[in-house]
mmCIF file of C-alpha atoms in Angstrom:
data_model
loop_
_atom_site.group_PDB
_atom_site.id
_atom_site.type_symbol
_atom_site.label_atom_id
_atom_site.label_comp_id
_atom_site.label_asym_id
_atom_site.label_seq_id
_atom_site.Cartn_x
_atom_site.Cartn_y
_atom_site.Cartn_z
ATOM 1 C CA MET A 1 29.130 39.923 2.073
ATOM 2 C CA ILE A 2 32.376 38.736 3.615
ATOM 3 C CA GLY A 3 35.040 38.200 0.965
ATOM 4 C CA GLN A 4 36.966 34.964 0.703
ATOM 5 C CA SER A 5 40.596 34.517 -0.137
ATOM 6 C CA PRO A 6 41.499 32.805 -3.440
ATOM 7 C CA LEU A 7 43.105 29.946 -1.520
ATOM 8 C CA ARG A 8 39.954 29.273 0.471
ATOM 9 C CA THR A 9 37.815 29.394 -2.669
ATOM 10 C CA PHE A 10 40.184 27.014 -4.475
ATOM 11 C CA THR A 11 40.188 24.612 -1.517
ATOM 12 C CA ALA A 12 36.394 24.598 -1.309
ATOM 13 C CA HIS A 13 36.046 23.893 -5.039
ATOM 14 C CA ALA A 14 38.743 21.212 -4.903
ATOM 15 C CA VAL A 15 36.950 19.412 -2.064
ATOM 16 C CA LEU A 16 33.626 19.581 -3.934
ATOM 17 C CA ILE A 17 35.154 18.264 -7.161
ATOM 18 C CA LEU A 18 36.903 15.459 -5.267
ATOM 19 C CA GLY A 19 33.617 14.500 -3.605
ATOM 20 C CA ILE A 20 31.830 14.450 -6.974
ATOM 21 C CA LEU A 21 34.543 12.248 -8.465
ATOM 22 C CA ILE A 22 34.370 9.809 -5.543
ATOM 23 C CA VAL A 23 30.589 9.503 -5.911
ATOM 24 C CA ALA A 24 30.496 9.463 -9.719
ATOM 25 C CA PHE A 25 33.397 7.097 -10.443
ATOM 26 C CA PRO A 26 31.605 3.858 -9.377
ATOM 27 C CA ILE A 27 28.645 4.851 -11.565
ATOM 28 C CA TYR A 28 30.938 5.568 -14.498
ATOM 29 C CA TYR A 29 32.791 2.278 -13.940
ATOM 30 C CA THR A 30 29.471 0.401 -13.924
ATOM 31 C CA PHE A 31 28.516 2.088 -17.194
ATOM 32 C CA VAL A 32 31.866 1.126 -18.732
ATOM 33 C CA ALA A 33 31.367 -2.484 -17.645
ATOM 34 C CA SER A 34 27.887 -2.473 -19.194
ATOM 35 C CA THR A 35 29.407 -1.734 -22.625
ATOM 36 C CA HIS A 36 31.850 -4.663 -22.654
ATOM 37 C CA THR A 37 31.439 -8.372 -23.247
ATOM 38 C CA LEU A 38 31.261 -10.882 -20.415
ATOM 39 C CA GLN A 39 34.701 -12.233 -21.317
ATOM 40 C CA THR A 40 36.245 -8.761 -21.015
ATOM 41 C CA ILE A 41 34.681 -8.229 -17.577
ATOM 42 C CA LEU A 42 35.892 -11.609 -16.313
ATOM 43 C CA ARG A 43 39.431 -10.889 -17.524
ATOM 44 C CA PRO A 44 40.766 -8.049 -15.323
ATOM 45 C CA PRO A 45 41.705 -5.306 -15.381
ATOM 46 C CA LEU A 46 38.544 -3.801 -16.833
ATOM 47 C CA PRO A 47 39.262 -0.977 -19.310
ATOM 48 C CA LEU A 48 38.415 2.555 -18.197
ATOM 49 C CA LEU A 49 36.907 3.459 -21.562
ATOM 50 C CA PRO A 50 33.530 2.276 -22.903
ATOM 51 C CA GLY A 51 33.521 -0.721 -25.210
ATOM 52 C CA GLY A 52 31.644 -1.449 -28.390
ATOM 53 C CA GLN A 53 28.829 -3.613 -26.972
ATOM 54 C CA LEU A 54 26.618 -0.822 -25.648
ATOM 55 C CA TRP A 55 23.731 -1.341 -28.078
ATOM 56 C CA ASN A 56 23.934 -5.143 -27.988
ATOM 57 C CA ASN A 57 24.031 -5.364 -24.182
ATOM 58 C CA TYR A 58 21.266 -2.844 -23.567
ATOM 59 C CA SER A 59 18.965 -4.222 -26.247
ATOM 60 C CA GLU A 60 19.505 -7.766 -24.960
ATOM 61 C CA ALA A 61 18.642 -6.720 -21.412
ATOM 62 C CA LEU A 62 15.670 -4.498 -22.301
ATOM 63 C CA PHE A 63 13.989 -6.646 -24.907
ATOM 64 C CA GLY A 64 15.453 -10.111 -24.456
ATOM 65 C CA GLY A 65 15.168 -12.505 -21.556
ATOM 66 C CA ILE A 66 17.679 -12.947 -18.745
ATOM 67 C CA GLY A 67 18.162 -16.588 -17.890
ATOM 68 C CA ARG A 68 18.768 -16.307 -14.150
ATOM 69 C CA ILE A 69 15.431 -14.551 -13.609
ATOM 70 C CA GLY A 70 13.318 -16.888 -15.698
ATOM 71 C CA GLY A 71 13.766 -15.180 -19.036
ATOM 72 C CA VAL A 72 12.128 -11.907 -17.892
ATOM 73 C CA SER A 73 13.353 -8.753 -19.635
ATOM 74 C CA VAL A 74 14.618 -5.677 -17.806
ATOM 75 C CA GLY A 75 11.865 -3.739 -19.551
ATOM 76 C CA GLN A 76 9.262 -5.778 -17.631
ATOM 77 C CA LEU A 77 11.177 -5.263 -14.392
ATOM 78 C CA LEU A 78 11.271 -1.505 -14.964
ATOM 79 C CA LEU A 79 7.534 -1.501 -15.627
ATOM 80 C CA ASN A 80 6.826 -3.409 -12.407
ATOM 81 C CA THR A 81 9.035 -1.135 -10.343
ATOM 82 C CA THR A 82 7.616 2.029 -11.897
ATOM 83 C CA ILE A 83 4.036 0.951 -11.187
ATOM 84 C CA MET A 84 4.962 0.104 -7.607
ATOM 85 C CA ALA A 85 6.888 3.343 -6.985
ATOM 86 C CA LEU A 86 4.153 5.516 -8.521
ATOM 87 C CA GLY A 87 1.447 3.631 -6.645
ATOM 88 C CA VAL A 88 3.248 3.997 -3.317
ATOM 89 C CA ALA A 89 4.015 7.701 -3.842
ATOM 90 C CA VAL A 90 0.549 8.675 -5.070
ATOM 91 C CA GLY A 91 -1.197 6.458 -2.511
ATOM 92 C CA LYS A 92 0.776 7.841 0.425
ATOM 93 C CA ILE A 93 0.168 11.438 -0.640
ATOM 94 C CA PHE A 94 -3.553 10.852 -1.316
ATOM 95 C CA ILE A 95 -4.249 9.161 2.026
ATOM 96 C CA SER A 96 -2.014 11.509 4.027
ATOM 97 C CA ILE A 97 -3.419 14.757 2.649
ATOM 98 C CA LEU A 98 -7.014 13.610 3.235
ATOM 99 C CA SER A 99 -6.160 12.463 6.765
ATOM 100 C CA ALA A 100 -4.470 15.754 7.588
ATOM 101 C CA TYR A 101 -7.372 17.708 6.077
ATOM 102 C CA ALA A 102 -9.875 15.875 8.257
ATOM 103 C CA ILE A 103 -7.798 16.298 11.423
ATOM 104 C CA VAL A 104 -7.167 20.025 10.966
ATOM 105 C CA PHE A 105 -10.396 21.373 9.478
ATOM 106 C CA PHE A 106 -13.080 19.111 10.954
ATOM 107 C CA ARG A 107 -14.228 18.786 14.548
ATOM 108 C CA PHE A 108 -15.305 15.281 15.545
ATOM 109 C CA PRO A 109 -14.981 13.117 18.659
ATOM 110 C CA LEU A 110 -11.551 11.626 19.369
ATOM 111 C CA ARG A 111 -9.997 13.702 16.591
ATOM 112 C CA MET A 112 -6.598 14.037 18.286
ATOM 113 C CA THR A 113 -6.748 10.440 19.467
ATOM 114 C CA PHE A 114 -6.925 9.296 15.859
ATOM 115 C CA PHE A 115 -4.040 11.613 14.983
ATOM 116 C CA TRP A 116 -1.835 10.164 17.707
ATOM 117 C CA LEU A 117 -2.785 6.636 16.667
ATOM 118 C CA ILE A 118 -1.596 7.515 13.153
ATOM 119 C CA PHE A 119 1.571 9.049 14.576
ATOM 120 C CA ILE A 120 2.324 5.964 16.688
ATOM 121 C CA THR A 121 2.468 3.872 13.501
ATOM 122 C CA LEU A 122 5.898 5.468 12.923
ATOM 123 C CA MET A 123 7.122 2.865 15.402
ATOM 124 C CA LEU A 124 5.531 0.052 13.366
ATOM 125 C CA PRO A 125 7.256 -0.119 9.964
ATOM 126 C CA VAL A 126 6.589 -2.936 7.522
ATOM 127 C CA GLU A 127 9.464 -4.973 8.946
ATOM 128 C CA VAL A 128 7.769 -5.088 12.382
ATOM 129 C CA ARG A 129 4.295 -6.055 11.109
ATOM 130 C CA ILE A 130 5.481 -8.131 8.197
ATOM 131 C CA LEU A 131 4.028 -11.496 9.279
ATOM 132 C CA PRO A 132 0.408 -10.359 9.828
ATOM 133 C CA THR A 133 0.607 -8.169 6.723
ATOM 134 C CA TYR A 134 1.799 -11.104 4.627
ATOM 135 C CA LYS A 135 -0.986 -13.302 6.092
ATOM 136 C CA VAL A 136 -3.584 -10.700 5.074
ATOM 137 C CA MET A 137 -2.154 -10.529 1.540
ATOM 138 C CA VAL A 138 -2.343 -14.333 1.250
ATOM 139 C CA ASP A 139 -5.920 -14.445 2.531
ATOM 140 C CA LEU A 140 -6.978 -11.712 0.088
ATOM 141 C CA GLY A 141 -5.221 -13.377 -2.857
ATOM 142 C CA MET A 142 -2.889 -10.442 -3.432
ATOM 143 C CA ILE A 143 0.350 -12.406 -3.798
ATOM 144 C CA ASP A 144 2.013 -11.668 -7.156
ATOM 145 C CA THR A 145 -0.190 -8.642 -7.799
ATOM 146 C CA TYR A 146 0.468 -4.923 -8.051
ATOM 147 C CA ALA A 147 -2.100 -4.339 -5.299
ATOM 148 C CA GLY A 148 -0.113 -6.626 -2.999
ATOM 149 C CA LEU A 149 3.052 -4.676 -3.748
ATOM 150 C CA ILE A 150 1.493 -1.265 -3.188
ATOM 151 C CA ILE A 151 -1.353 -1.301 -0.643
ATOM 152 C CA PRO A 152 0.600 -2.364 2.502
ATOM 153 C CA LEU A 153 3.072 0.499 1.929
ATOM 154 C CA ILE A 154 0.752 3.440 1.241
ATOM 155 C CA ALA A 155 -0.034 4.506 4.817
ATOM 156 C CA SER A 156 2.376 7.237 5.931
ATOM 157 C CA ALA A 157 2.342 8.891 9.347
ATOM 158 C CA THR A 158 5.233 11.139 8.339
ATOM 159 C CA ALA A 159 3.420 12.617 5.342
ATOM 160 C CA THR A 160 0.250 13.047 7.429
ATOM 161 C CA LEU A 161 2.249 14.967 10.041
ATOM 162 C CA LEU A 162 3.880 17.202 7.407
ATOM 163 C CA PHE A 163 0.556 18.048 5.759
ATOM 164 C CA ARG A 164 -1.038 18.675 9.159
ATOM 165 C CA GLN A 165 1.704 21.089 10.138
ATOM 166 C CA PHE A 166 1.291 22.963 6.854
ATOM 167 C CA PHE A 167 -2.516 23.090 7.078
ATOM 168 C CA MET A 168 -2.238 24.575 10.561
ATOM 169 C CA THR A 169 -0.456 27.587 9.029
ATOM 170 C CA ILE A 170 -3.465 28.354 6.792
ATOM 171 C CA PRO A 171 -4.996 31.621 8.117
ATOM 172 C CA GLY A 172 -8.407 31.275 9.691
ATOM 173 C CA GLU A 173 -9.529 34.304 7.688
ATOM 174 C CA LEU A 174 -8.991 32.324 4.476
ATOM 175 C CA VAL A 175 -11.194 29.516 5.750
ATOM 176 C CA GLU A 176 -13.897 31.981 6.804
ATOM 177 C CA ALA A 177 -13.741 33.777 3.451
ATOM 178 C CA ALA A 178 -14.188 30.476 1.606
ATOM 179 C CA ARG A 179 -17.145 29.609 3.818
ATOM 180 C CA VAL A 180 -18.754 33.021 3.203
ATOM 181 C CA ASP A 181 -18.317 32.534 -0.559
ATOM 182 C CA GLY A 182 -20.259 29.310 -0.298
ATOM 183 C CA ALA A 183 -17.339 26.924 -0.762
ATOM 184 C CA GLY A 184 -18.103 23.515 0.661
ATOM 185 C CA PRO A 185 -15.491 21.154 2.130
ATOM 186 C CA TRP A 186 -14.561 19.565 -1.200
ATOM 187 C CA ARG A 187 -14.422 22.847 -3.101
ATOM 188 C CA PHE A 188 -12.241 24.365 -0.358
ATOM 189 C CA PHE A 189 -9.999 21.329 -0.548
ATOM 190 C CA PHE A 190 -9.597 21.235 -4.332
ATOM 191 C CA ASP A 191 -9.645 24.974 -5.114
ATOM 192 C CA ILE A 192 -7.631 26.334 -2.189
ATOM 193 C CA LEU A 193 -5.715 23.710 -0.236
ATOM 194 C CA LEU A 194 -4.375 21.649 -3.138
ATOM 195 C CA PRO A 195 -2.921 24.660 -5.046
ATOM 196 C CA LEU A 196 -1.306 25.895 -1.824
ATOM 197 C CA SER A 197 0.122 22.426 -1.150
ATOM 198 C CA ARG A 198 1.634 21.754 -4.578
ATOM 199 C CA THR A 199 5.256 22.359 -3.519
ATOM 200 C CA ASN A 200 4.832 20.125 -0.461
ATOM 201 C CA ILE A 201 3.250 17.453 -2.646
ATOM 202 C CA ALA A 202 6.114 17.679 -5.164
ATOM 203 C CA ALA A 203 8.778 17.367 -2.467
ATOM 204 C CA LEU A 204 7.031 14.406 -0.879
ATOM 205 C CA PHE A 205 6.487 12.764 -4.271
ATOM 206 C CA VAL A 206 10.231 12.731 -4.975
ATOM 207 C CA ILE A 207 11.039 11.239 -1.578
ATOM 208 C CA LEU A 208 8.243 8.680 -1.672
ATOM 209 C CA PHE A 209 8.917 7.640 -5.278
ATOM 210 C CA ILE A 210 12.520 6.809 -4.397
ATOM 211 C CA TYR A 211 11.287 5.039 -1.245
ATOM 212 C CA GLY A 212 8.985 2.851 -3.338
ATOM 213 C CA TRP A 213 11.625 2.294 -6.035
ATOM 214 C CA THR A 214 14.236 0.990 -3.596
ATOM 215 C CA GLN A 215 11.987 -1.369 -1.611
ATOM 216 C CA TYR A 216 13.553 -4.800 -1.209
ATOM 217 C CA LEU A 217 12.114 -6.834 1.684
ATOM 218 C CA TRP A 218 8.392 -6.505 0.947
ATOM 219 C CA PRO A 219 8.612 -7.199 -2.830
ATOM 220 C CA LEU A 220 10.846 -10.167 -2.029
ATOM 221 C CA LEU A 221 8.107 -11.694 0.140
ATOM 222 C CA VAL A 222 4.995 -10.815 -1.826
ATOM 223 C CA THR A 223 6.213 -11.866 -5.295
ATOM 224 C CA ASN A 224 6.856 -15.480 -6.206
ATOM 225 C CA SER A 225 6.685 -15.117 -9.993
ATOM 226 C CA ASN A 226 9.693 -13.727 -11.840
ATOM 227 C CA ASP A 227 7.294 -11.716 -13.997
ATOM 228 C CA MET A 228 6.266 -9.661 -10.948
ATOM 229 C CA ASN A 229 9.749 -9.034 -9.558
ATOM 230 C CA THR A 230 10.986 -5.496 -9.115
ATOM 231 C CA ILE A 231 14.347 -4.500 -10.517
ATOM 232 C CA VAL A 232 16.033 -4.502 -7.094
ATOM 233 C CA ILE A 233 14.953 -8.106 -6.472
ATOM 234 C CA ALA A 234 16.019 -9.120 -9.979
ATOM 235 C CA LEU A 235 19.477 -7.638 -9.482
ATOM 236 C CA ARG A 236 19.988 -9.845 -6.448
ATOM 237 C CA LYS A 237 18.779 -12.930 -8.307
ATOM 238 C CA MET A 238 21.057 -12.249 -11.265
ATOM 239 C CA VAL A 239 24.202 -12.474 -9.136
ATOM 240 C CA SER A 240 25.486 -15.977 -8.476
ATOM 241 C CA PHE A 241 28.110 -17.097 -6.007
ATOM 242 C CA ALA A 242 30.262 -18.180 -8.949
ATOM 243 C CA ASP A 243 31.484 -15.418 -11.257
ATOM 244 C CA ALA A 244 31.354 -17.727 -14.264
ATOM 245 C CA ASP A 245 27.602 -18.304 -13.737
ATOM 246 C CA THR A 246 26.791 -14.587 -13.551
ATOM 247 C CA GLU A 247 26.115 -12.575 -16.699
ATOM 248 C CA TRP A 248 27.989 -9.560 -15.401
ATOM 249 C CA HIS A 249 27.477 -7.456 -18.512
ATOM 250 C CA LEU A 250 23.695 -7.777 -18.073
ATOM 251 C CA VAL A 251 23.979 -7.164 -14.338
ATOM 252 C CA MET A 252 25.796 -3.891 -15.042
ATOM 253 C CA VAL A 253 23.209 -2.910 -17.650
ATOM 254 C CA THR A 254 20.391 -3.622 -15.187
ATOM 255 C CA ALA A 255 22.149 -1.628 -12.469
ATOM 256 C CA MET A 256 22.514 1.359 -14.797
ATOM 257 C CA LEU A 257 18.892 1.184 -15.912
ATOM 258 C CA ALA A 258 17.754 0.856 -12.291
ATOM 259 C CA ILE A 259 19.146 4.272 -11.343
ATOM 260 C CA VAL A 260 17.835 6.161 -14.388
ATOM 261 C CA PRO A 261 14.170 6.684 -13.326
ATOM 262 C CA PRO A 262 14.974 8.003 -9.809
ATOM 263 C CA ILE A 263 17.571 10.359 -11.291
ATOM 264 C CA LEU A 264 15.066 11.605 -13.871
ATOM 265 C CA VAL A 265 12.446 12.218 -11.172
ATOM 266 C CA VAL A 266 14.914 14.189 -9.040
ATOM 267 C CA VAL A 267 16.262 16.219 -11.972
ATOM 268 C CA LEU A 268 12.859 17.010 -13.493
ATOM 269 C CA MET A 269 11.301 17.935 -10.142
ATOM 270 C CA GLN A 270 14.369 19.525 -8.564
ATOM 271 C CA ARG A 271 12.950 23.054 -8.510
ATOM 272 C CA TRP A 272 9.685 21.955 -6.912
ATOM 273 C CA PHE A 273 11.531 19.644 -4.527
ATOM 274 C CA VAL A 274 13.770 22.426 -3.199
ATOM 275 C CA ARG A 275 10.880 24.880 -2.928
ATOM 276 C CA GLY A 276 8.834 22.349 -1.021
ATOM 277 C CA LEU A 277 11.627 21.864 1.505
ATOM 278 C CA VAL A 278 12.724 25.480 2.062
ATOM 279 C CA GLU A 279 9.779 27.680 1.151
ATOM 280 C CA SER A 280 8.242 29.188 4.250
ATOM 281 C CA GLU A 281 5.659 31.535 2.773
ATOM 282 C CA LYS A 282 2.943 30.007 0.621
#
């Protein structure tokens, strides 16, 4: 290993620490604001140390009602967003892994045509097909429902491509051995492919959960009731053009609570996430 001079090591660590401070300071400042009263926030400068309203502000947001979003609590918003993010992540993985399994391990007419049709949908995100998708949701009565939030977002050409590429690395001898042992298609899928794919599934789950959690445009269109809003939509509604009309202490609390679940998912699944991205031998 090539040695590094103390100066170079110090410089590298200094740059990393500076980058962490730049990224972390706005989050810390938001947390500080969430522990102060509205009057303190509206009277600059805002203190750099936490205040004494942490419990009051967080309990009011989580269990009370916020006026600008129809009296809905942040707890309800977190529940809505969690259901949507989990539904999108699980739905995308479920559909994609079955699609890739069929394309790789089954021989049927127009197999590659169907694959390329799936792949072409990469050029048709929700924003492009939003009007016909919204019309379908209205006709099916899915406005203001969890199904309306989740179903239009669960198809994923990217995940199908990733699973297909991984399945193509499965040795043919393994498939033949499973067939000789009497394993049918479903047993081969559940007993062999799924265990081999767990790191890929974990990595995709983290990415897709955050994708579902941060959705803005589709939830904005498909939800009319404040009770069905996601936390990202609620944050926008809570902010008024006039500072005096905005409950900034509750806005800061909601912003802090909005980033907790994605951070927990990344931290708890970090090992699987990294392995799924860099592991080459399964």
